[in-house]
Structure formats: structure tokens, C-alpha cells
PDB file of C-alpha atoms in Angstrom:
ATOM      1  CA  TYR A 985      -7.700 -26.999  59.446  1.00  0.00           C
ATOM      2  CA  ASP A 986      -5.586 -30.125  59.644  1.00  0.00           C
ATOM      3  CA  ILE A 987      -7.287 -31.664  56.593  1.00  0.00           C
ATOM      4  CA  VAL A 988      -9.734 -30.755  53.847  1.00  0.00           C
ATOM      5  CA  GLU A 989     -10.989 -33.387  51.415  1.00  0.00           C
ATOM      6  CA  LEU A 990     -11.510 -32.853  47.701  1.00  0.00           C
ATOM      7  CA  CYS A 991     -13.399 -35.572  45.846  1.00  0.00           C
ATOM      8  CA  GLY A 992     -13.759 -37.336  49.176  1.00  0.00           C
ATOM      9  CA  GLY A 993     -17.075 -39.036  48.477  1.00  0.00           C
ATOM     10  CA  VAL A 994     -18.780 -39.655  51.812  1.00  0.00           C
ATOM     11  CA  GLY A 995     -15.813 -38.149  53.665  1.00  0.00           C
ATOM     12  CA  ARG A 996     -14.227 -41.236  55.202  1.00  0.00           C
ATOM     13  CA  THR A 997     -10.908 -39.456  55.720  1.00  0.00           C
ATOM     14  CA  SER A 998     -12.653 -36.623  57.560  1.00  0.00           C
ATOM     15  CA  GLN A 999     -14.566 -39.133  59.684  1.00  0.00           C
ATOM     16  CA  ILE A1000     -11.312 -40.796  60.711  1.00  0.00           C
ATOM     17  CA  GLY A1001      -9.771 -37.365  61.268  1.00  0.00           C
ATOM     18  CA  VAL A1002     -12.554 -36.414  63.685  1.00  0.00           C
ATOM     19  CA  ARG A1003     -12.020 -39.666  65.602  1.00  0.00           C
ATOM     20  CA  ARG A1004      -8.339 -38.752  65.870  1.00  0.00           C
ATOM     21  CA  HIS A1005      -9.205 -35.245  67.095  1.00  0.00           C
ATOM     22  CA  LEU A1006      -8.001 -33.508  63.936  1.00  0.00           C
ATOM     23  CA  SER A1007      -9.491 -30.247  62.766  1.00  0.00           C
ATOM     24  CA  THR A1008     -11.374 -31.136  59.590  1.00  0.00           C
ATOM     25  CA  GLY A1009     -12.601 -28.639  57.057  1.00  0.00           C
ATOM     26  CA  PRO A1010     -15.299 -29.196  54.478  1.00  0.00           C
ATOM     27  CA  ASN A1011     -15.522 -32.290  52.300  1.00  0.00           C
ATOM     28  CA  LEU A1012     -15.609 -30.712  48.840  1.00  0.00           C
ATOM     29  CA  ASP A1013     -17.426 -33.292  46.736  1.00  0.00           C
ATOM     30  CA  LEU A1014     -20.571 -33.744  44.637  1.00  0.00           C
ATOM     31  CA  ALA A1015     -21.878 -35.915  47.487  1.00  0.00           C
ATOM     32  CA  THR A1016     -21.911 -32.783  49.657  1.00  0.00           C
ATOM     33  CA  GLY A1017     -23.277 -30.487  46.939  1.00  0.00           C
ATOM     34  CA  VAL A1018     -19.921 -29.068  45.793  1.00  0.00           C
ATOM     35  CA  ASP A1019     -19.337 -29.392  42.035  1.00  0.00           C
ATOM     36  CA  LEU A1020     -15.592 -29.026  41.501  1.00  0.00           C
ATOM     37  CA  ASN A1021     -16.133 -29.079  37.722  1.00  0.00           C
ATOM     38  CA  THR A1022     -17.553 -25.555  37.601  1.00  0.00           C
ATOM     39  CA  PRO A1023     -15.249 -22.528  37.257  1.00  0.00           C
ATOM     40  CA  VAL A1024     -17.229 -20.545  39.838  1.00  0.00           C
ATOM     41  CA  THR A1025     -16.833 -23.278  42.457  1.00  0.00           C
ATOM     42  CA  GLN A1026     -13.167 -23.742  41.581  1.00  0.00           C
ATOM     43  CA  LYS A1027     -12.548 -20.031  42.165  1.00  0.00           C
ATOM     44  CA  LEU A1028     -14.327 -20.186  45.533  1.00  0.00           C
ATOM     45  CA  VAL A1029     -12.334 -23.262  46.570  1.00  0.00           C
ATOM     46  CA  LEU A1030      -9.002 -21.669  45.611  1.00  0.00           C
ATOM     47  CA  THR A1031      -9.993 -18.588  47.626  1.00  0.00           C
ATOM     48  CA  PHE A1032     -10.773 -20.890  50.555  1.00  0.00           C
ATOM     49  CA  PHE A1033      -7.287 -22.429  50.373  1.00  0.00           C
ATOM     50  CA  PHE A1034      -5.623 -19.008  50.154  1.00  0.00           C
ATOM     51  CA  THR A1035      -7.624 -17.531  53.046  1.00  0.00           C
ATOM     52  CA  ASN A1036      -7.558 -20.503  55.425  1.00  0.00           C
ATOM     53  CA  ILE A1037      -4.654 -22.469  56.774  1.00  0.00           C
ATOM     54  CA  VAL A1038      -5.141 -26.000  55.466  1.00  0.00           C
ATOM     55  CA  LEU A1039      -2.300 -28.242  56.562  1.00  0.00           C
ATOM     56  CA  ALA A1040      -3.161 -31.030  54.096  1.00  0.00           C
ATOM     57  CA  ALA A1041      -5.510 -31.335  51.131  1.00  0.00           C
ATOM     58  CA  ILE A1042      -6.593 -34.969  50.774  1.00  0.00           C
ATOM     59  CA  MET A1043      -7.671 -35.743  47.203  1.00  0.00           C
ATOM     60  CA  ALA A1044      -9.126 -38.746  45.391  1.00  0.00           C
ATOM     61  CA  PRO A1045     -10.338 -37.470  42.007  1.00  0.00           C
ATOM     62  CA  VAL A1046     -12.515 -39.711  39.862  1.00  0.00           C
ATOM     63  CA  CYS A1047     -10.286 -42.277  38.178  1.00  0.00           C
ATOM     64  CA  THR A1048     -12.594 -43.803  35.547  1.00  0.00           C
ATOM     65  CA  PRO A1049     -10.924 -42.304  32.436  1.00  0.00           C
ATOM     66  CA  TYR A1050      -7.462 -42.254  34.021  1.00  0.00           C
ATOM     67  CA  GLY A1051      -7.080 -45.692  35.606  1.00  0.00           C
ATOM     68  CA  PRO A1052      -5.810 -48.974  34.148  1.00  0.00           C
ATOM     69  CA  LEU A1053      -8.989 -49.575  32.154  1.00  0.00           C
ATOM     70  CA  GLY A1054      -8.964 -46.010  30.821  1.00  0.00           C
ATOM     71  CA  GLN A1055      -6.563 -46.773  27.955  1.00  0.00           C
ATOM     72  CA  PHE A1056      -8.552 -49.874  27.001  1.00  0.00           C
ATOM     73  CA  ASN A1057     -11.836 -47.936  27.073  1.00  0.00           C
ATOM     74  CA  MET A1058     -10.283 -45.066  25.098  1.00  0.00           C
ATOM     75  CA  ASP A1059      -9.430 -47.527  22.301  1.00  0.00           C
ATOM     76  CA  ALA A1060     -12.448 -49.858  22.491  1.00  0.00           C
ATOM     77  CA  TYR A1061     -15.228 -47.422  23.428  1.00  0.00           C
ATOM     78  CA  PRO A1062     -14.045 -43.920  22.457  1.00  0.00           C
ATOM     79  CA  ASP A1063     -17.449 -42.225  22.795  1.00  0.00           C
ATOM     80  CA  ALA A1064     -17.998 -43.606  26.298  1.00  0.00           C
ATOM     81  CA  TRP A1065     -14.416 -42.728  27.257  1.00  0.00           C
ATOM     82  CA  ASP A1066     -14.916 -39.155  25.976  1.00  0.00           C
ATOM     83  CA  ARG A1067     -18.018 -38.777  28.155  1.00  0.00           C
ATOM     84  CA  SER A1068     -16.140 -40.168  31.142  1.00  0.00           C
ATOM     85  CA  TYR A1069     -13.131 -37.916  30.511  1.00  0.00           C
ATOM     86  CA  ASN A1070     -15.299 -34.809  30.089  1.00  0.00           C
ATOM     87  CA  ALA A1071     -16.982 -35.541  33.417  1.00  0.00           C
ATOM     88  CA  ALA A1072     -13.705 -36.178  35.273  1.00  0.00           C
ATOM     89  CA  ALA A1073     -11.066 -33.938  33.683  1.00  0.00           C
ATOM     90  CA  PRO A1074     -12.216 -30.563  35.060  1.00  0.00           C
ATOM     91  CA  HIS A1075     -11.944 -31.620  38.694  1.00  0.00           C
ATOM     92  CA  GLY A1076      -8.960 -33.917  38.031  1.00  0.00           C
ATOM     93  CA  GLN A1077      -7.072 -30.953  36.603  1.00  0.00           C
ATOM     94  CA  PHE A1078      -8.355 -28.711  39.390  1.00  0.00           C
ATOM     95  CA  THR A1079      -6.940 -30.989  42.081  1.00  0.00           C
ATOM     96  CA  GLY A1080      -3.564 -30.375  40.430  1.00  0.00           C
ATOM     97  CA  LYS A1081      -4.130 -26.633  40.846  1.00  0.00           C
ATOM     98  CA  VAL A1082      -4.929 -27.159  44.535  1.00  0.00           C
ATOM     99  CA  ALA A1083      -1.744 -29.208  44.933  1.00  0.00           C
ATOM    100  CA  LYS A1084       0.242 -26.347  43.364  1.00  0.00           C
ATOM    101  CA  VAL A1085      -1.379 -23.849  45.747  1.00  0.00           C
ATOM    102  CA  GLN A1086      -0.524 -26.039  48.724  1.00  0.00           C
ATOM    103  CA  LEU A1087       3.095 -26.287  47.564  1.00  0.00           C
ATOM    104  CA  LYS A1088       3.274 -22.519  47.024  1.00  0.00           C
ATOM    105  CA  LEU A1089       1.965 -21.938  50.555  1.00  0.00           C
ATOM    106  CA  LYS A1090       4.440 -24.516  51.962  1.00  0.00           C
ATOM    107  CA  ARG A1091       1.605 -26.839  52.947  1.00  0.00           C
ATOM    108  CA  HIS A1092       0.764 -30.404  52.032  1.00  0.00           C
ATOM    109  CA  PHE A1093      -1.373 -32.564  49.796  1.00  0.00           C
ATOM    110  CA  PHE A1094      -2.030 -36.274  49.355  1.00  0.00           C
ATOM    111  CA  ARG A1095      -3.638 -37.776  46.249  1.00  0.00           C
ATOM    112  CA  GLU A1096      -4.654 -41.406  45.672  1.00  0.00           C
ATOM    113  CA  GLN A1097      -5.240 -42.951  42.254  1.00  0.00           C
ATOM    114  CA  PRO A1098      -5.158 -46.441  40.777  1.00  0.00           C
ATOM    115  CA  PHE A1099      -1.839 -47.419  39.241  1.00  0.00           C
ATOM    116  CA  PRO A1100      -1.021 -46.616  36.551  1.00  0.00           C
ATOM    117  CA  THR A1101      -2.864 -43.324  36.211  1.00  0.00           C
ATOM    118  CA  MET A1102      -3.127 -41.095  33.171  1.00  0.00           C
ATOM    119  CA  LEU A1103      -4.063 -38.199  35.483  1.00  0.00           C
ATOM    120  CA  ASP A1104      -0.334 -37.499  35.762  1.00  0.00           C
ATOM    121  CA  GLN A1105      -0.389 -36.574  32.064  1.00  0.00           C
ATOM    122  CA  GLU A1106      -2.653 -33.575  32.714  1.00  0.00           C
ATOM    123  CA  LEU A1107      -0.656 -30.319  32.561  1.00  0.00           C
ATOM    124  CA  GLU A1108      -1.434 -29.325  36.159  1.00  0.00           C
ATOM    125  CA  TRP A1109      -0.208 -32.640  37.525  1.00  0.00           C
ATOM    126  CA  LYS A1110       2.849 -32.683  35.236  1.00  0.00           C
ATOM    127  CA  GLU A1111       3.834 -29.356  36.810  1.00  0.00           C
ATOM    128  CA  VAL A1112       3.252 -30.688  40.323  1.00  0.00           C
ATOM    129  CA  LEU A1113       5.357 -33.784  39.627  1.00  0.00           C
ATOM    130  CA  GLU A1114       8.241 -31.609  38.420  1.00  0.00           C
ATOM    131  CA  GLU A1115       8.625 -30.171  41.928  1.00  0.00           C
ATOM    132  CA  PRO A1116      11.611 -31.911  43.556  1.00  0.00           C
ATOM    133  CA  GLN A1117       9.969 -32.444  46.965  1.00  0.00           C
ATOM    134  CA  VAL A1118       6.898 -34.227  45.536  1.00  0.00           C
ATOM    135  CA  ALA A1119       6.963 -37.992  46.119  1.00  0.00           C
ATOM    136  CA  GLN A1120       5.056 -40.938  44.702  1.00  0.00           C
ATOM    137  CA  VAL A1121       4.814 -44.543  45.804  1.00  0.00           C
ATOM    138  CA  VAL A1122       2.996 -47.526  44.332  1.00  0.00           C
ATOM    139  CA  TRP A1123       1.402 -49.975  46.737  1.00  0.00           C
ATOM    140  CA  ASP A1124      -0.840 -53.023  46.534  1.00  0.00           C
ATOM    141  CA  ARG A1125      -4.106 -52.727  48.401  1.00  0.00           C
ATOM    142  CA  CYS A1126      -3.958 -56.337  49.605  1.00  0.00           C
ATOM    143  CA  ALA A1127      -0.867 -55.337  51.620  1.00  0.00           C
ATOM    144  CA  THR A1128      -2.975 -52.760  53.480  1.00  0.00           C
ATOM    145  CA  GLY A1129      -5.934 -55.057  54.123  1.00  0.00           C
ATOM    146  CA  LEU A1130      -8.257 -54.623  51.124  1.00  0.00           C
ATOM    147  CA  VAL A1131     -10.529 -57.645  50.692  1.00  0.00           C
ATOM    148  CA  ASN A1132     -13.537 -58.396  48.514  1.00  0.00           C
ATOM    149  CA  SER A1133     -17.021 -59.290  49.771  1.00  0.00           C
ATOM    150  CA  ARG A1134     -15.863 -62.901  50.313  1.00  0.00           C
ATOM    151  CA  GLY A1135     -12.948 -61.818  52.488  1.00  0.00           C
ATOM    152  CA  GLN A1136     -10.341 -62.574  49.817  1.00  0.00           C
ATOM    153  CA  PRO A1137      -7.403 -60.165  49.453  1.00  0.00           C
ATOM    154  CA  ILE A1138      -7.617 -57.916  46.399  1.00  0.00           C
ATOM    155  CA  LYS A1139      -4.376 -57.011  44.645  1.00  0.00           C
ATOM    156  CA  LYS A1140      -5.344 -53.570  43.423  1.00  0.00           C
ATOM    157  CA  ALA A1141      -2.315 -51.407  42.685  1.00  0.00           C
ATOM    158  CA  SER A1142      -2.604 -47.758  43.701  1.00  0.00           C
ATOM    159  CA  VAL A1143      -0.287 -44.782  43.600  1.00  0.00           C
ATOM    160  CA  ALA A1144      -0.002 -42.213  46.366  1.00  0.00           C
ATOM    161  CA  THR A1145       1.306 -38.774  45.456  1.00  0.00           C
ATOM    162  CA  GLY A1146       2.266 -36.383  48.219  1.00  0.00           C
ATOM    163  CA  SER A1147       3.792 -32.987  48.795  1.00  0.00           C
ATOM    164  CA  GLU A1148       6.833 -34.668  50.314  1.00  0.00           C
ATOM    165  CA  GLU A1149       8.155 -38.107  51.197  1.00  0.00           C
ATOM    166  CA  ARG A1150       6.608 -38.290  54.658  1.00  0.00           C
ATOM    167  CA  MET A1151       3.127 -37.939  53.116  1.00  0.00           C
ATOM    168  CA  VAL A1152       3.561 -41.216  51.211  1.00  0.00           C
ATOM    169  CA  ALA A1153       6.044 -43.014  53.483  1.00  0.00           C
ATOM    170  CA  PRO A1154       3.393 -45.180  55.221  1.00  0.00           C
ATOM    171  CA  PHE A1155       2.773 -46.866  51.864  1.00  0.00           C
ATOM    172  CA  ARG A1156       6.425 -47.679  51.140  1.00  0.00           C
ATOM    173  CA  ASN A1157       7.053 -51.403  51.279  1.00  0.00           C
ATOM    174  CA  CYS A1158       3.324 -52.156  50.984  1.00  0.00           C
ATOM    175  CA  ARG A1159       3.672 -54.424  47.988  1.00  0.00           C
ATOM    176  CA  CYS A1160       2.023 -57.801  47.782  1.00  0.00           C
ATOM    177  CA  PRO A1161       4.285 -60.399  49.416  1.00  0.00           C
ATOM    178  CA  GLY A1162       2.924 -63.015  47.011  1.00  0.00           C
ATOM    179  CA  ASN A1163       2.056 -65.472  49.769  1.00  0.00           C
ATOM    180  CA  HIS A1164      -1.722 -65.539  49.250  1.00  0.00           C
ATOM    181  CA  GLU A1165      -4.307 -65.925  46.502  1.00  0.00           C
ATOM    182  CA  HIS A1166      -6.250 -62.905  45.327  1.00  0.00           C
ATOM    183  CA  GLY A1167      -9.974 -62.577  44.863  1.00  0.00           C
ATOM    184  CA  GLU A1168     -11.649 -60.947  41.886  1.00  0.00           C
ATOM    185  CA  CYS A1169     -11.911 -57.207  41.586  1.00  0.00           C
ATOM    186  CA  ARG A1170     -14.373 -56.705  38.715  1.00  0.00           C
ATOM    187  CA  GLY A1171     -17.830 -55.266  38.365  1.00  0.00           C
ATOM    188  CA  ASN A1172     -19.539 -54.694  41.703  1.00  0.00           C
ATOM    189  CA  GLU A1173     -16.448 -55.936  43.579  1.00  0.00           C
ATOM    190  CA  ALA A1174     -14.400 -53.171  41.920  1.00  0.00           C
ATOM    191  CA  LYS A1175     -16.926 -50.542  43.016  1.00  0.00           C
ATOM    192  CA  LEU A1176     -16.806 -51.840  46.584  1.00  0.00           C
ATOM    193  CA  ALA A1177     -12.995 -51.645  46.495  1.00  0.00           C
ATOM    194  CA  GLN A1178     -12.956 -47.883  45.988  1.00  0.00           C
TER     195      GLN A1178
END
């Protein structure tokens, strides 16, 4: 397979991949009936990666407890943050394991998260980030065309993490030029900006 998505939601990356004549594997997400939080499923998925040639794992784990509002929510609403963390941490950590497998097999991964992300503090991702070939880049979504429902650019900072520089290179120099006003990115607008 050219790509396999983990936490891909409705599989937009796979849909684009098909249009570009890429070989797409399964979209491993709750939306497709795959619960990456369970140990049994995690074992099956790791077996899949070891027994199939997957050029690139494309990952977008849930960011709710890890993103910019995560620290605020951890302090202001600890019980709600704990629930959010407990729902996200198993598959967030697991995506780090998949990234390590891909590196071991000399294959690739790409992970997107809001910036800053506390996901990098999970042990699995700390180990991934210690690998010298792994690259990260921060970019502003307005520089890549993200707009709200009113057509206003949204300055939402994200971080791309990849198995090597060429996986994140398209996002280099995609910082807001500061020559436009930004629309709001709260509430429903934030959900639409995912």
C-alpha cells in the first residue's frame, strides 16, 4: 500500500490518494469500526504493518487533551480533561508505536497535530522524536487555505511530524504572512476546521 490512515476520520487522505491513483489500505478509525484503543485491535494493526508493505502511515490522533486548550482544561476542568485524556491516550500512544514500526522497517509516517501538542510528551512519541531522521515543522493553516464558514482565513497553528524531512517539507515556509485578518476559530468553527 502507498498509504494507510490511522485516526483518519472519514478518510479524506485516502479519498485524495485514490484520486491520485495511489494504493490505499484501510482507514483504521472508529468511524470505520476500528477501535485503536483496545489492545486486541492494536496487536492486529501492528501485525498488519509487519506483514504488509505500507509505504506511509498517515496519522491524525485525537488532539482534545493534547492541543493548545489541553493545558487550560487540565487546570480548569481536571475531571473533564481526565476523561478526554483516557479516551485519547491509548490510540495517541499507539500511533507512536506505529511510527516506530515504520522507522524500524525503513518506511514512512506523517502525523498532524495542533501546535503546540502535548502528545510529544508521551513516551512512544518521545522515542520517535529522538530518531535523528524524524522532522517536524510548524505551519499556519491560513497559509494553506483554511477558512471559516464565512470565508475568512483561520490562523490555526499545526505541527507536522514525519519520518524524514521530505515528509514535512511541503509545509515549510507555510507561516502566516500577516497580510490579512483572521476569522474566529472557536466552538463550531473549530470543529469545522479539523
